[in-house]
Amino acid sequence: MANKRSGGGLTGPQQAAKFLGVSVLAGAVLAGLALPVAGGLGLAAKGTVESFDEIPIDFKRPPLSQKNRILDSEGNLIATDYYRDRTVVPLEKMAPVMRKAIVAIEDSRFYEHGAIDLKSVLRALNKNAQQGEVAEGGSTLTQQYVKNVFVEQAGDDQKKVAEATQQTLGRKIQELKYAIKVEEELSKDQILENYLNITFFGQQAYGIEAAARRYFSKNAADLELHEAALLAGLVQSPTYYDPVNYPDRAVKRRNVVLNRMAETGAASKEDVAAAKKQELGLKVSRPRSGCITATDKAGFFCDYVRRILLTDPVFGKTEEERRERWKQGGLTIRTTLSPKAQKAAAEAATSRVYKDDPVAASVVQVEPGTGKILSMAQSRPYGLDNNKNETLINLAVGSEMGGSTYGFQVGSTFKPITAAAALEKGISPAHSYSSGWKTPFKESDFTTCEGKPYGSGEWSVQNELESEAGTWDMTSALGKSINTYFVHLGQKAGLCDVVTLAEKMGIERGTGQPLERKPAIFLGGQNISPLDMAAAYATFANRGTYCSPVAIEKVTDADGKRLPVPRTTCDRVMKEHTADSINKMLKGVVEDGTGTRAGLSDRDNAGKTGTTDGRKDAWFVGYTPNLSTAVWVGDDIGEQSEMYNLTIGGRYYDKVCGGCLPGPIWRTAMTGALAGEPAESFNDVQVPRGDSGEGKDRDRGGDGDDDKPGDGRPGFRLPGLPDITVPPGLISGGGDGDTGGTATGGDTGGTSAAGTSTGGTATGGDTVGATAGGLPNGGNANGGWRTEGQDGGWGPR
């Protein structure tokens, strides 16, 4: 780009521009301005050759803004996004007839003169003077190119655009000085190539390649004479001669170009005559930009990728720098999206929840060991039309990346994390607790990270069914999602230890803030995104090593240069034996626990159901050794409503639960994504069982979906509100024995007992039920690590 034309130095016309004097220079500028000579000659007195020389040469040819292309993991196009619809092509990929047409109509002596054409200037001055008005301009293609560069640099800044296009003597002198510099550095063909790539042709098309595709649905290399003439004619006024809206004007302008081509010898008279008989021949291709055009219903994933480019410091130190890089475009972004997994997830999300249902579904999949996001889909379409139930809210991610404001309460899907923290601390899976259906806990028995009592009140926790009273070990408690067991277990493992492990597994609140250290977290009483849950469960599949989610594999710029991208970070957060043991116990959930409707029959799989207070959120999070999937169903519009007596996806539900709706969605997504993939196995371990009494007897079959919460149960009173009785069913976890945000008070986003926002009614913002009684010890069989090995116990491997 820096090569001077052969011979070097200034051309004759350039020397003339410098040395013929102020009057000639002023005439050249005025002709470029296309002003009547009588009204402009007086301006010449302001300038001299010396002041012209003092204009700094700081002109830069900017890289032209182009399309960003987002690809899936196999290189298929997901979507394009651009600030300006432009595809830069070399001169040899522009039809010769196109080059001849633009030169003929805009600057027929282009290859004969330098930065200015004195012959054209004098002709324009004479014609304008004779007619007393603007009749002809004298700007060369090089001068036009310089002006277009200023417009390109101005971007969306209307003030700068106005400055770049203002018809003033100072601006034209500046353009002329830069044009001289361009002529010194570039060949004529290089200038013409740059001009045809930067010029605006109307209808959002910048550059000749975009224009050819826009109006004729073909490449610039394939343009015919009548098509090239039409496009060349648009440059003078893309709006006035717009062939889509004003075809008659466009035909007249096209024929003017054809006549000029015949006059200059750019085309034969016979070819011109034949071209003038042609119809416009438009074959319009509407411009498609943005994630709304994404294939395989991947609009939300596309938007997630775009937000990474705009927020991650690896793509620029400042927000403005990243935004300008995106606007500049020309990026090719190879993502982690698996077309097979995405198709399966999109089918699953819409198979049981329709776009116009009162609730929505979200499905997101992560590959264990790599953190790659393989799919991201939901039942509502991506878009802006509320009448079509479209939305831009990505239900799979946190608010900082375009998700819901708070995330969603995860309910009992958090219990495996509580269990893992206990195993890490040396508590055996055989460790048992005895409890009634409802159990009171003293807040003072929970310890903060500072070693202080959590609070001074009491917290009443209950199980889903009144019959769920007895003795439970860890396996049976996970299988039937026994709330009281996990509060006992979390207390023993330590509130700080449980939260710390969750954070190591990548879990944060949907707002992007750290988890709150409240006992309700043992039962999933905080709002988290589905992506965080899928990545956290992938840690179990990956035998205790957490890998942060990633969506981008490779990025190259317009020149093919590879750019740095965010990389996953993988850290061991628990022992392999801990993860193996969780896998073994969660296999039981899908085999004969609350997740039987989700289980896969052809390979090892494990997972956990979750249903929160009032059935406002229903979950299934599960995995195989090579794929982790989180499914959420709930009300995504306004304040969340309870999911009772609803028709969803054409099916009637008297109550929605994690096992009965998210579970089957999960199975569909997993089945499609894993089709043809090898059936890998979990590492098998012996997980010891403790005295589970009644609990063990009930830990087989069914998911409790037919047991409506609250049936035949006494209510209990809110502390400080003796006249208000809360039906226990509204605090229960739903048909799969889950509680989620049981008794969370002001825990998250106003979600609390009975679905009523209490904003911290009781001490610590957690307590909603206060009853007399202490913390029962229950059974304490095998409370620590067993050392007998795999045959008899649970111990380090």
Short mmCIF file of C-alpha atoms in Angstrom, two decimals, residues 715-727:
data_model
loop_
_atom_site.label_atom_id
_atom_site.label_comp_id
_atom_site.label_asym_id
_atom_site.label_seq_id
_atom_site.Cartn_x
_atom_site.Cartn_y
_atom_site.Cartn_z
CA GLY A 715 -50.05 -25.39 58.42
CA PHE A 716 -47.52 -23.49 60.49
CA ARG A 717 -47.26 -19.85 61.48
CA LEU A 718 -44.78 -17.27 60.38
CA PRO A 719 -42.74 -15.84 63.25
CA GLY A 720 -44.06 -12.48 64.35
CA LEU A 721 -47.27 -13.01 62.33
CA PRO A 722 -49.40 -15.26 64.58
CA ASP A 723 -52.56 -14.65 62.58
CA ILE A 724 -51.13 -15.86 59.27
CA THR A 725 -50.94 -19.56 58.59
CA VAL A 726 -48.89 -20.81 55.65
CA PRO A 727 -50.00 -24.11 54.10
#
